[in-house]
Structure formats: structure tokens, C-alpha cells
Amino acid sequence: MSEHTQEQAGDGRRVVVVGAGMAGVQTAVALREQGFTGPVTLIGAEPHQPYDRPPLSKAILLGTAEGSAFDIDFDALGVDLRLGCEVTGVRPGAHEVDTAAGPVPYDVLVLATGAEPVALPGTAGVPGVHLLRTLDDAARLRPVLARQHDIVVVGAGWIGAEFATAAREAGCAVTVVEAADRPLAGSLPAEVAAPMARWYAEAGAELLTGEQVAAVEPGTVVLAGSGRRIAAGAVVVGIGARPATAALAGSGIELGPDGAIVADRHLRTSAPDVYAVGDCASYPSGRYGTRLLVHHWDNALQGPRTVAAGILGAAPVYDPVPYFWSEQFGRFVQYAGHHPAGDTLLWRGAPAVDAQWSVLWLREGVLVALLAVDRPRDLAQGRRLVASGARLDPALAADPSVPLKAATA
């Protein structure tokens, strides 16, 4: 605990949380759940009531859900919610956050600014080009799907696949353009991504790999390699996200080469009394021996508990087993762990013949990660085995009829 915080050790300390997404909201909730009684201010750049993002890529787009606002009474929690308030800077020396409405003083600051989508170069201001990150983005795309436009999706990552799924369900013609040689190239090795590439054609979507977009013209996408022109009533860009940390320029708070706030194992930043949590922050994983930047919902849910405990004087170490899920083309895909740490890949089931299958990554026999396609029991058991550092018998683990928990060596 810093000298400044020790001086403010009572519950009169003012905690300011910047970012009203999952990580920011859960930080405010965790502070109250863990007994913090001082003032808490939650600042959000968007004007909407804080909301959950996963439904944006399907339920809200398709009109099967009207909204995804968190069911939280901020007044009852005693949280001062300031919406539509852009944070323009942070001055740790003065313990102040700068906003368009003026400076906001803090004793403890939590940065939960999330991530922002990467735009396709050359498309700024081009009509019909969309990103999908916010409620307003989804609202703009919903009528596009309802009118069943021809849609080009740029990027075959997780968001691209989920949006393509929703667009096909809405009856749109969908072409997905991916610069790499396979979908999910940034996430999975070629042999694991290969069977997933077939899902696009099965769903009636065209997947073009090894192709880059040369230009987006009104109603048309022009490809660089082939020169092909694809009709596009709308273009949806899903080529990645980066930490939303531009407002920290000049603050002295350390950022990594990926633009993420460099947090320590307690989620503290390089500045006194400043924490960082969620998509905007990387943290050192003792489990995997590397620094992780995790852009997934579960990280934004779990990290705030560590931050709240730290503010209240404890010093828990944040090192969870990373976890995420994706619903695409009628399949439920789940992942736990960090597979670059693995040296052995094992299949449970054969994608060519089995609708449900899993992939395991082992390091010297220890399970470090797994991907499960419509095998939730594998995921649930495997996640616990990763957390415990369990060693598996490879022959048993490769048999899909053997429960993973029974395959320990």
C-alpha cells in the first residue's frame, strides 16, 4: 500500500473507476461486496446504462434480445454513475482524472477502459462500413441484417465468425475475407483451425483466405490479390481489438508494446494507487511464465475481485486459467488455458467424423490448455485439471469415451 493510500486508509478514500463495461461495473460491485464503504465513482464514455457485450454479436443483432443492460441498482450500491463522460487524461501526481466536464479527484483509481476495434485502413468515413463493439454499433447493423443485404465480413476471427453466423441466420448472403491462410490464425494452430474452416461452407457462407481488401467502394469490396469485386450492401470489420489506452498518453503509466497497461500480479500499475483490469491490461502469469493480455469476458469478470481485495488491503495474486466461449455456426466452442505453453497436441475425437471433439495441449504431460467443440463436460473437467496442474495419461486422454478426470496419470 502506498504512502498516499496509507494516509487515506479509512473508508473515506475516493475510488474512481474509469470504464463502465464488465470490468468496471464488476469492480464497483466487488468493492461493495467486500465491504468497502467509501465513495465510488464509475465513469463511462457511452451514454447508455452499463451493458454486457456478448449478446451484441447475436441476440441483439437478430432482435431476440432488446438489450443487455446489467441488472444492477447503482443508486442502491451507492455508486456515483457518470455516463457519457469521456476521460481525456490521467495525472497520477495530482491524483486526478481529466474529463470534458472537468477534473475528478481520486485516492484510488481503477482503469477498466477495455479495448477498441481495429479499423480497416482507408475506410474512415466510407458509408456502409461497420465495426461491432458497442450497443450503437449493433443498433446500426440490426436493420442491415433485417433487410438481408449482401454482407462482406473482413476478418475470420472470433467476432467475424459470430457475426457471419448471425448474418446467415438473418438470411443474408455472406462472404468472409481473411488475410491469413485460415480462420482464427491468431488464436489456433493450422491443424485445429482447418476443420473449423469447413463450418463456413456448411452454413452457406463463402470463406476467402489469403485475401486482403484493396478498397471499399460504395456497394463493393475490391480484393487485392485477385482483383475480384464482391457486392456488399454492408462491410463488417472484425480484424482485432487493441487496448483503449490513448487517454494515458503523458501520464507516465507504463504501457507495453501491445498498448496494454502493464499491471503486476496484483493488477497494480506503475503509478501509485492505480490499478488496471480487463481488456486494457496485461498481467504476468506465473502459471504460464509469460505476460498475458486476455480480451475475454471471463477475465473482465474475475479480475475486479482481485482489484477490490487489493484496495481493501489484501494482496491476492491474479493468475486464473484464461477461459472464453464462442457460439458459431450452430456450435458451442469453449477454450481454457494458454496453449503456446504446450508441446504436445492430443485430439479427443476426429472432426472429420465426429460432430463433437476436443483438442488438448500438454507440456511434459501436464494439461495446459484445451479447446472443446460441443463437449462442455471436457471443458469443465479440463479447466479444473489445468488449474490443478494435473498430469494426464496420453492414451487415456485421447480416448473421447474416457472422462478427462479419469485420464489423470
mmCIF file with all atom_site columns, N, CA and C in Angstrom, residues 219-276:
data_model
loop_
_atom_site.group_PDB
_atom_site.id
_atom_site.type_symbol
_atom_site.label_atom_id
_atom_site.label_alt_id
_atom_site.label_comp_id
_atom_site.label_asym_id
_atom_site.label_entity_id
_atom_site.label_seq_id
_atom_site.pdbx_PDB_ins_code
_atom_site.Cartn_x
_atom_site.Cartn_y
_atom_site.Cartn_z
_atom_site.occupancy
_atom_site.B_iso_or_equiv
_atom_site.pdbx_formal_charge
_atom_site.auth_seq_id
_atom_site.auth_comp_id
_atom_site.auth_asym_id
_atom_site.auth_atom_id
_atom_site.pdbx_PDB_model_num
ATOM 1   N N  . GLY A 1 219 ? -21.013 -0.030  -52.113 1.00 0.00 ? 219 GLY A N  1
ATOM 2   C CA . GLY A 1 219 ? -21.663 -1.253  -52.572 1.00 0.00 ? 219 GLY A CA 1
ATOM 3   C C  . GLY A 1 219 ? -20.743 -2.349  -53.038 1.00 0.00 ? 219 GLY A C  1
ATOM 4   N N  . THR A 1 220 ? -19.422 -2.151  -52.940 1.00 0.00 ? 220 THR A N  1
ATOM 5   C CA . THR A 1 220 ? -18.479 -3.135  -53.476 1.00 0.00 ? 220 THR A CA 1
ATOM 6   C C  . THR A 1 220 ? -17.206 -3.200  -52.631 1.00 0.00 ? 220 THR A C  1
ATOM 7   N N  . VAL A 1 221 ? -16.705 -4.425  -52.454 1.00 0.00 ? 221 VAL A N  1
ATOM 8   C CA . VAL A 1 221 ? -15.383 -4.634  -51.859 1.00 0.00 ? 221 VAL A CA 1
ATOM 9   C C  . VAL A 1 221 ? -14.468 -5.174  -52.944 1.00 0.00 ? 221 VAL A C  1
ATOM 10  N N  . VAL A 1 222 ? -13.293 -4.550  -53.097 1.00 0.00 ? 222 VAL A N  1
ATOM 11  C CA . VAL A 1 222 ? -12.320 -4.969  -54.111 1.00 0.00 ? 222 VAL A CA 1
ATOM 12  C C  . VAL A 1 222 ? -11.173 -5.686  -53.404 1.00 0.00 ? 222 VAL A C  1
ATOM 13  N N  . LEU A 1 223 ? -10.860 -6.917  -53.856 1.00 0.00 ? 223 LEU A N  1
ATOM 14  C CA . LEU A 1 223 ? -9.788  -7.698  -53.247 1.00 0.00 ? 223 LEU A CA 1
ATOM 15  C C  . LEU A 1 223 ? -8.454  -7.383  -53.904 1.00 0.00 ? 223 LEU A C  1
ATOM 16  N N  . ALA A 1 224 ? -7.386  -7.445  -53.100 1.00 0.00 ? 224 ALA A N  1
ATOM 17  C CA . ALA A 1 224 ? -6.064  -7.048  -53.584 1.00 0.00 ? 224 ALA A CA 1
ATOM 18  C C  . ALA A 1 224 ? -5.445  -8.101  -54.492 1.00 0.00 ? 224 ALA A C  1
ATOM 19  N N  . GLY A 1 225 ? -5.501  -9.357  -54.070 1.00 0.00 ? 225 GLY A N  1
ATOM 20  C CA . GLY A 1 225 ? -4.797  -10.389 -54.811 1.00 0.00 ? 225 GLY A CA 1
ATOM 21  C C  . GLY A 1 225 ? -5.432  -10.718 -56.147 1.00 0.00 ? 225 GLY A C  1
ATOM 22  N N  . SER A 1 226 ? -6.713  -11.037 -56.108 1.00 0.00 ? 226 SER A N  1
ATOM 23  C CA . SER A 1 226 ? -7.409  -11.490 -57.313 1.00 0.00 ? 226 SER A CA 1
ATOM 24  C C  . SER A 1 226 ? -8.048  -10.351 -58.098 1.00 0.00 ? 226 SER A C  1
ATOM 25  N N  . GLY A 1 227 ? -8.210  -9.193  -57.454 1.00 0.00 ? 227 GLY A N  1
ATOM 26  C CA . GLY A 1 227 ? -8.918  -8.098  -58.096 1.00 0.00 ? 227 GLY A CA 1
ATOM 27  C C  . GLY A 1 227 ? -10.419 -8.305  -58.139 1.00 0.00 ? 227 GLY A C  1
ATOM 28  N N  . ARG A 1 228 ? -10.862 -9.375  -57.529 1.00 0.00 ? 228 ARG A N  1
ATOM 29  C CA . ARG A 1 228 ? -12.298 -9.688  -57.531 1.00 0.00 ? 228 ARG A CA 1
ATOM 30  C C  . ARG A 1 228 ? -13.095 -8.576  -56.870 1.00 0.00 ? 228 ARG A C  1
ATOM 31  N N  . ARG A 1 229 ? -14.281 -8.316  -57.395 1.00 0.00 ? 229 ARG A N  1
ATOM 32  C CA . ARG A 1 229 ? -15.186 -7.312  -56.837 1.00 0.00 ? 229 ARG A CA 1
ATOM 33  C C  . ARG A 1 229 ? -16.386 -8.045  -56.257 1.00 0.00 ? 229 ARG A C  1
ATOM 34  N N  . ILE A 1 230 ? -16.647 -7.807  -54.972 1.00 0.00 ? 230 ILE A N  1
ATOM 35  C CA . ILE A 1 230 ? -17.717 -8.507  -54.268 1.00 0.00 ? 230 ILE A CA 1
ATOM 36  C C  . ILE A 1 230 ? -18.805 -7.511  -53.892 1.00 0.00 ? 230 ILE A C  1
ATOM 37  N N  . ALA A 1 231 ? -20.046 -7.830  -54.248 1.00 0.00 ? 231 ALA A N  1
ATOM 38  C CA . ALA A 1 231 ? -21.172 -6.964  -53.870 1.00 0.00 ? 231 ALA A CA 1
ATOM 39  C C  . ALA A 1 231 ? -21.289 -6.918  -52.354 1.00 0.00 ? 231 ALA A C  1
ATOM 40  N N  . ALA A 1 232 ? -21.462 -5.713  -51.829 1.00 0.00 ? 232 ALA A N  1
ATOM 41  C CA . ALA A 1 232 ? -21.507 -5.550  -50.379 1.00 0.00 ? 232 ALA A CA 1
ATOM 42  C C  . ALA A 1 232 ? -22.478 -4.440  -50.003 1.00 0.00 ? 232 ALA A C  1
ATOM 43  N N  . GLY A 1 233 ? -23.672 -4.844  -49.550 1.00 0.00 ? 233 GLY A N  1
ATOM 44  C CA . GLY A 1 233 ? -24.591 -3.858  -49.010 1.00 0.00 ? 233 GLY A CA 1
ATOM 45  C C  . GLY A 1 233 ? -24.066 -3.282  -47.710 1.00 0.00 ? 233 GLY A C  1
ATOM 46  N N  . ALA A 1 234 ? -23.207 -4.073  -47.040 1.00 0.00 ? 234 ALA A N  1
ATOM 47  C CA . ALA A 1 234 ? -22.549 -3.617  -45.813 1.00 0.00 ? 234 ALA A CA 1
ATOM 48  C C  . ALA A 1 234 ? -21.239 -4.375  -45.661 1.00 0.00 ? 234 ALA A C  1
ATOM 49  N N  . VAL A 1 235 ? -20.268 -3.723  -45.032 1.00 0.00 ? 235 VAL A N  1
ATOM 50  C CA . VAL A 1 235 ? -18.975 -4.334  -44.736 1.00 0.00 ? 235 VAL A CA 1
ATOM 51  C C  . VAL A 1 235 ? -18.786 -4.292  -43.222 1.00 0.00 ? 235 VAL A C  1
ATOM 52  N N  . VAL A 1 236 ? -18.558 -5.435  -42.637 1.00 0.00 ? 236 VAL A N  1
ATOM 53  C CA . VAL A 1 236 ? -18.351 -5.512  -41.192 1.00 0.00 ? 236 VAL A CA 1
ATOM 54  C C  . VAL A 1 236 ? -16.896 -5.904  -40.945 1.00 0.00 ? 236 VAL A C  1
ATOM 55  N N  . VAL A 1 237 ? -16.185 -5.085  -40.193 1.00 0.00 ? 237 VAL A N  1
ATOM 56  C CA . VAL A 1 237 ? -14.757 -5.283  -39.969 1.00 0.00 ? 237 VAL A CA 1
ATOM 57  C C  . VAL A 1 237 ? -14.530 -5.928  -38.600 1.00 0.00 ? 237 VAL A C  1
ATOM 58  N N  . GLY A 1 238 ? -13.865 -7.066  -38.623 1.00 0.00 ? 238 GLY A N  1
ATOM 59  C CA . GLY A 1 238 ? -13.521 -7.758  -37.384 1.00 0.00 ? 238 GLY A CA 1
ATOM 60  C C  . GLY A 1 238 ? -12.087 -8.241  -37.454 1.00 0.00 ? 238 GLY A C  1
ATOM 61  N N  . ILE A 1 239 ? -11.146 -7.308  -37.461 1.00 0.00 ? 239 ILE A N  1
ATOM 62  C CA . ILE A 1 239 ? -9.736  -7.673  -37.638 1.00 0.00 ? 239 ILE A CA 1
ATOM 63  C C  . ILE A 1 239 ? -8.942  -7.506  -36.353 1.00 0.00 ? 239 ILE A C  1
ATOM 64  N N  . GLY A 1 240 ? -9.636  -7.488  -35.223 1.00 0.00 ? 240 GLY A N  1
ATOM 65  C CA . GLY A 1 240 ? -8.934  -7.434  -33.952 1.00 0.00 ? 240 GLY A CA 1
ATOM 66  C C  . GLY A 1 240 ? -9.288  -6.216  -33.127 1.00 0.00 ? 240 GLY A C  1
ATOM 67  N N  . ALA A 1 241 ? -8.772  -6.201  -31.927 1.00 0.00 ? 241 ALA A N  1
ATOM 68  C CA . ALA A 1 241 ? -9.001  -5.094  -30.998 1.00 0.00 ? 241 ALA A CA 1
ATOM 69  C C  . ALA A 1 241 ? -7.701  -4.777  -30.290 1.00 0.00 ? 241 ALA A C  1
ATOM 70  N N  . ARG A 1 242 ? -7.594  -3.546  -29.835 1.00 0.00 ? 242 ARG A N  1
ATOM 71  C CA . ARG A 1 242 ? -6.393  -3.150  -29.094 1.00 0.00 ? 242 ARG A CA 1
ATOM 72  C C  . ARG A 1 242 ? -6.827  -2.434  -27.815 1.00 0.00 ? 242 ARG A C  1
ATOM 73  N N  . PRO A 1 243 ? -5.998  -2.466  -26.796 1.00 0.00 ? 243 PRO A N  1
ATOM 74  C CA . PRO A 1 243 ? -6.354  -1.811  -25.535 1.00 0.00 ? 243 PRO A CA 1
ATOM 75  C C  . PRO A 1 243 ? -6.668  -0.331  -25.748 1.00 0.00 ? 243 PRO A C  1
ATOM 76  N N  . ALA A 1 244 ? -7.725  0.130   -25.115 1.00 0.00 ? 244 ALA A N  1
ATOM 77  C CA . ALA A 1 244 ? -8.139  1.540   -25.233 1.00 0.00 ? 244 ALA A CA 1
ATOM 78  C C  . ALA A 1 244 ? -7.383  2.357   -24.188 1.00 0.00 ? 244 ALA A C  1
ATOM 79  N N  . THR A 1 245 ? -6.171  2.742   -24.537 1.00 0.00 ? 245 THR A N  1
ATOM 80  C CA . THR A 1 245 ? -5.303  3.414   -23.567 1.00 0.00 ? 245 THR A CA 1
ATOM 81  C C  . THR A 1 245 ? -4.765  4.756   -24.068 1.00 0.00 ? 245 THR A C  1
ATOM 82  N N  . ALA A 1 246 ? -5.358  5.309   -25.128 1.00 0.00 ? 246 ALA A N  1
ATOM 83  C CA . ALA A 1 246 ? -4.847  6.566   -25.689 1.00 0.00 ? 246 ALA A CA 1
ATOM 84  C C  . ALA A 1 246 ? -4.885  7.705   -24.672 1.00 0.00 ? 246 ALA A C  1
ATOM 85  N N  . ALA A 1 247 ? -5.875  7.694   -23.776 1.00 0.00 ? 247 ALA A N  1
ATOM 86  C CA . ALA A 1 247 ? -6.007  8.786   -22.807 1.00 0.00 ? 247 ALA A CA 1
ATOM 87  C C  . ALA A 1 247 ? -4.877  8.790   -21.776 1.00 0.00 ? 247 ALA A C  1
ATOM 88  N N  . LEU A 1 248 ? -4.074  7.730   -21.763 1.00 0.00 ? 248 LEU A N  1
ATOM 89  C CA . LEU A 1 248 ? -2.986  7.664   -20.778 1.00 0.00 ? 248 LEU A CA 1
ATOM 90  C C  . LEU A 1 248 ? -1.695  8.294   -21.284 1.00 0.00 ? 248 LEU A C  1
ATOM 91  N N  . ALA A 1 249 ? -1.705  8.792   -22.519 1.00 0.00 ? 249 ALA A N  1
ATOM 92  C CA . ALA A 1 249 ? -0.508  9.451   -23.061 1.00 0.00 ? 249 ALA A CA 1
ATOM 93  C C  . ALA A 1 249 ? -0.069  10.571  -22.125 1.00 0.00 ? 249 ALA A C  1
ATOM 94  N N  . GLY A 1 250 ? 1.197   10.587  -21.786 1.00 0.00 ? 250 GLY A N  1
ATOM 95  C CA . GLY A 1 250 ? 1.728   11.631  -20.916 1.00 0.00 ? 250 GLY A CA 1
ATOM 96  C C  . GLY A 1 250 ? 1.498   11.404  -19.442 1.00 0.00 ? 250 GLY A C  1
ATOM 97  N N  . SER A 1 251 ? 0.822   10.307  -19.082 1.00 0.00 ? 251 SER A N  1
ATOM 98  C CA . SER A 1 251 ? 0.511   10.056  -17.666 1.00 0.00 ? 251 SER A CA 1
ATOM 99  C C  . SER A 1 251 ? 1.686   9.440   -16.922 1.00 0.00 ? 251 SER A C  1
ATOM 100 N N  . GLY A 1 252 ? 2.612   8.848   -17.665 1.00 0.00 ? 252 GLY A N  1
ATOM 101 C CA . GLY A 1 252 ? 3.713   8.138   -17.023 1.00 0.00 ? 252 GLY A CA 1
ATOM 102 C C  . GLY A 1 252 ? 3.364   6.714   -16.647 1.00 0.00 ? 252 GLY A C  1
ATOM 103 N N  . ILE A 1 253 ? 2.111   6.307   -16.828 1.00 0.00 ? 253 ILE A N  1
ATOM 104 C CA . ILE A 1 253 ? 1.712   4.931   -16.538 1.00 0.00 ? 253 ILE A CA 1
ATOM 105 C C  . ILE A 1 253 ? 2.268   4.027   -17.634 1.00 0.00 ? 253 ILE A C  1
ATOM 106 N N  . GLU A 1 254 ? 2.981   2.993   -17.222 1.00 0.00 ? 254 GLU A N  1
ATOM 107 C CA . GLU A 1 254 ? 3.688   2.146   -18.192 1.00 0.00 ? 254 GLU A CA 1
ATOM 108 C C  . GLU A 1 254 ? 2.728   1.354   -19.073 1.00 0.00 ? 254 GLU A C  1
ATOM 109 N N  . LEU A 1 255 ? 2.988   1.428   -20.388 1.00 0.00 ? 255 LEU A N  1
ATOM 110 C CA . LEU A 1 255 ? 2.272   0.619   -21.366 1.00 0.00 ? 255 LEU A CA 1
ATOM 111 C C  . LEU A 1 255 ? 3.248   -0.343  -22.015 1.00 0.00 ? 255 LEU A C  1
ATOM 112 N N  . GLY A 1 256 ? 2.746   -1.518  -22.404 1.00 0.00 ? 256 GLY A N  1
ATOM 113 C CA . GLY A 1 256 ? 3.574   -2.478  -23.115 1.00 0.00 ? 256 GLY A CA 1
ATOM 114 C C  . GLY A 1 256 ? 3.590   -2.191  -24.595 1.00 0.00 ? 256 GLY A C  1
ATOM 115 N N  . PRO A 1 257 ? 4.397   -2.945  -25.366 1.00 0.00 ? 257 PRO A N  1
ATOM 116 C CA . PRO A 1 257 ? 4.452   -2.747  -26.823 1.00 0.00 ? 257 PRO A CA 1
ATOM 117 C C  . PRO A 1 257 ? 3.112   -3.017  -27.506 1.00 0.00 ? 257 PRO A C  1
ATOM 118 N N  . ASP A 1 258 ? 2.231   -3.766  -26.849 1.00 0.00 ? 258 ASP A N  1
ATOM 119 C CA . ASP A 1 258 ? 0.893   -4.041  -27.393 1.00 0.00 ? 258 ASP A CA 1
ATOM 120 C C  . ASP A 1 258 ? -0.104  -2.946  -27.035 1.00 0.00 ? 258 ASP A C  1
ATOM 121 N N  . GLY A 1 259 ? 0.360   -1.900  -26.353 1.00 0.00 ? 259 GLY A N  1
ATOM 122 C CA . GLY A 1 259 ? -0.521  -0.812  -25.951 1.00 0.00 ? 259 GLY A CA 1
ATOM 123 C C  . GLY A 1 259 ? -1.266  -1.055  -24.665 1.00 0.00 ? 259 GLY A C  1
ATOM 124 N N  . ALA A 1 260 ? -1.075  -2.234  -24.080 1.00 0.00 ? 260 ALA A N  1
ATOM 125 C CA . ALA A 1 260 ? -1.776  -2.565  -22.837 1.00 0.00 ? 260 ALA A CA 1
ATOM 126 C C  . ALA A 1 260 ? -1.077  -1.942  -21.633 1.00 0.00 ? 260 ALA A C  1
ATOM 127 N N  . ILE A 1 261 ? -1.863  -1.626  -20.620 1.00 0.00 ? 261 ILE A N  1
ATOM 128 C CA . ILE A 1 261 ? -1.298  -1.165  -19.362 1.00 0.00 ? 261 ILE A CA 1
ATOM 129 C C  . ILE A 1 261 ? -0.551  -2.332  -18.724 1.00 0.00 ? 261 ILE A C  1
ATOM 130 N N  . VAL A 1 262 ? 0.669   -2.096  -18.304 1.00 0.00 ? 262 VAL A N  1
ATOM 131 C CA . VAL A 1 262 ? 1.475   -3.143  -17.682 1.00 0.00 ? 262 VAL A CA 1
ATOM 132 C C  . VAL A 1 262 ? 1.103   -3.222  -16.199 1.00 0.00 ? 262 VAL A C  1
ATOM 133 N N  . ALA A 1 263 ? 0.354   -4.251  -15.846 1.00 0.00 ? 263 ALA A N  1
ATOM 134 C CA . ALA A 1 263 ? -0.037  -4.454  -14.450 1.00 0.00 ? 263 ALA A CA 1
ATOM 135 C C  . ALA A 1 263 ? 0.844   -5.526  -13.827 1.00 0.00 ? 263 ALA A C  1
ATOM 136 N N  . ASP A 1 264 ? 0.976   -5.486  -12.502 1.00 0.00 ? 264 ASP A N  1
ATOM 137 C CA . ASP A 1 264 ? 1.743   -6.532  -11.829 1.00 0.00 ? 264 ASP A CA 1
ATOM 138 C C  . ASP A 1 264 ? 0.811   -7.678  -11.434 1.00 0.00 ? 264 ASP A C  1
ATOM 139 N N  . ARG A 1 265 ? 1.296   -8.627  -10.670 1.00 0.00 ? 265 ARG A N  1
ATOM 140 C CA . ARG A 1 265 ? 0.490   -9.814  -10.367 1.00 0.00 ? 265 ARG A CA 1
ATOM 141 C C  . ARG A 1 265 ? -0.674  -9.517  -9.420  1.00 0.00 ? 265 ARG A C  1
ATOM 142 N N  . HIS A 1 266 ? -0.709  -8.304  -8.880  1.00 0.00 ? 266 HIS A N  1
ATOM 143 C CA . HIS A 1 266 ? -1.856  -7.864  -8.073  1.00 0.00 ? 266 HIS A CA 1
ATOM 144 C C  . HIS A 1 266 ? -2.754  -6.904  -8.851  1.00 0.00 ? 266 HIS A C  1
ATOM 145 N N  . LEU A 1 267 ? -2.457  -6.707  -10.132 1.00 0.00 ? 267 LEU A N  1
ATOM 146 C CA . LEU A 1 267 ? -3.165  -5.797  -11.037 1.00 0.00 ? 267 LEU A CA 1
ATOM 147 C C  . LEU A 1 267 ? -2.936  -4.327  -10.698 1.00 0.00 ? 267 LEU A C  1
ATOM 148 N N  . ARG A 1 268 ? -1.794  -4.052  -10.070 1.00 0.00 ? 268 ARG A N  1
ATOM 149 C CA . ARG A 1 268 ? -1.388  -2.665  -9.832  1.00 0.00 ? 268 ARG A CA 1
ATOM 150 C C  . ARG A 1 268 ? -0.553  -2.179  -11.009 1.00 0.00 ? 268 ARG A C  1
ATOM 151 N N  . THR A 1 269 ? -0.674  -0.895  -11.338 1.00 0.00 ? 269 THR A N  1
ATOM 152 C CA . THR A 1 269 ? 0.107   -0.316  -12.429 1.00 0.00 ? 269 THR A CA 1
ATOM 153 C C  . THR A 1 269 ? 1.403   0.261   -11.888 1.00 0.00 ? 269 THR A C  1
ATOM 154 N N  . SER A 1 270 ? 2.164   0.908   -12.781 1.00 0.00 ? 270 SER A N  1
ATOM 155 C CA . SER A 1 270 ? 3.421   1.528   -12.358 1.00 0.00 ? 270 SER A CA 1
ATOM 156 C C  . SER A 1 270 ? 3.206   2.801   -11.550 1.00 0.00 ? 270 SER A C  1
ATOM 157 N N  . ALA A 1 271 ? 1.981   3.319   -11.537 1.00 0.00 ? 271 ALA A N  1
ATOM 158 C CA . ALA A 1 271 ? 1.682   4.544   -10.787 1.00 0.00 ? 271 ALA A CA 1
ATOM 159 C C  . ALA A 1 271 ? 1.095   4.187   -9.424  1.00 0.00 ? 271 ALA A C  1
ATOM 160 N N  . PRO A 1 272 ? 1.414   4.950   -8.398  1.00 0.00 ? 272 PRO A N  1
ATOM 161 C CA . PRO A 1 272 ? 0.861   4.651   -7.077  1.00 0.00 ? 272 PRO A CA 1
ATOM 162 C C  . PRO A 1 272 ? -0.659  4.802   -7.062  1.00 0.00 ? 272 PRO A C  1
ATOM 163 N N  . ASP A 1 273 ? -1.318  3.889   -6.362  1.00 0.00 ? 273 ASP A N  1
ATOM 164 C CA . ASP A 1 273 ? -2.769  3.944   -6.150  1.00 0.00 ? 273 ASP A CA 1
ATOM 165 C C  . ASP A 1 273 ? -3.574  3.785   -7.443  1.00 0.00 ? 273 ASP A C  1
ATOM 166 N N  . VAL A 1 274 ? -2.978  3.198   -8.474  1.00 0.00 ? 274 VAL A N  1
ATOM 167 C CA . VAL A 1 274 ? -3.683  2.996   -9.739  1.00 0.00 ? 274 VAL A CA 1
ATOM 168 C C  . VAL A 1 274 ? -3.641  1.517   -10.114 1.00 0.00 ? 274 VAL A C  1
ATOM 169 N N  . TYR A 1 275 ? -4.826  0.940   -10.310 1.00 0.00 ? 275 TYR A N  1
ATOM 170 C CA . TYR A 1 275 ? -4.968  -0.449  -10.745 1.00 0.00 ? 275 TYR A CA 1
ATOM 171 C C  . TYR A 1 275 ? -5.464  -0.472  -12.188 1.00 0.00 ? 275 TYR A C  1
ATOM 172 N N  . ALA A 1 276 ? -5.291  -1.621  -12.851 1.00 0.00 ? 276 ALA A N  1
ATOM 173 C CA . ALA A 1 276 ? -5.821  -1.794  -14.205 1.00 0.00 ? 276 ALA A CA 1
ATOM 174 C C  . ALA A 1 276 ? -6.383  -3.203  -14.327 1.00 0.00 ? 276 ALA A C  1
#
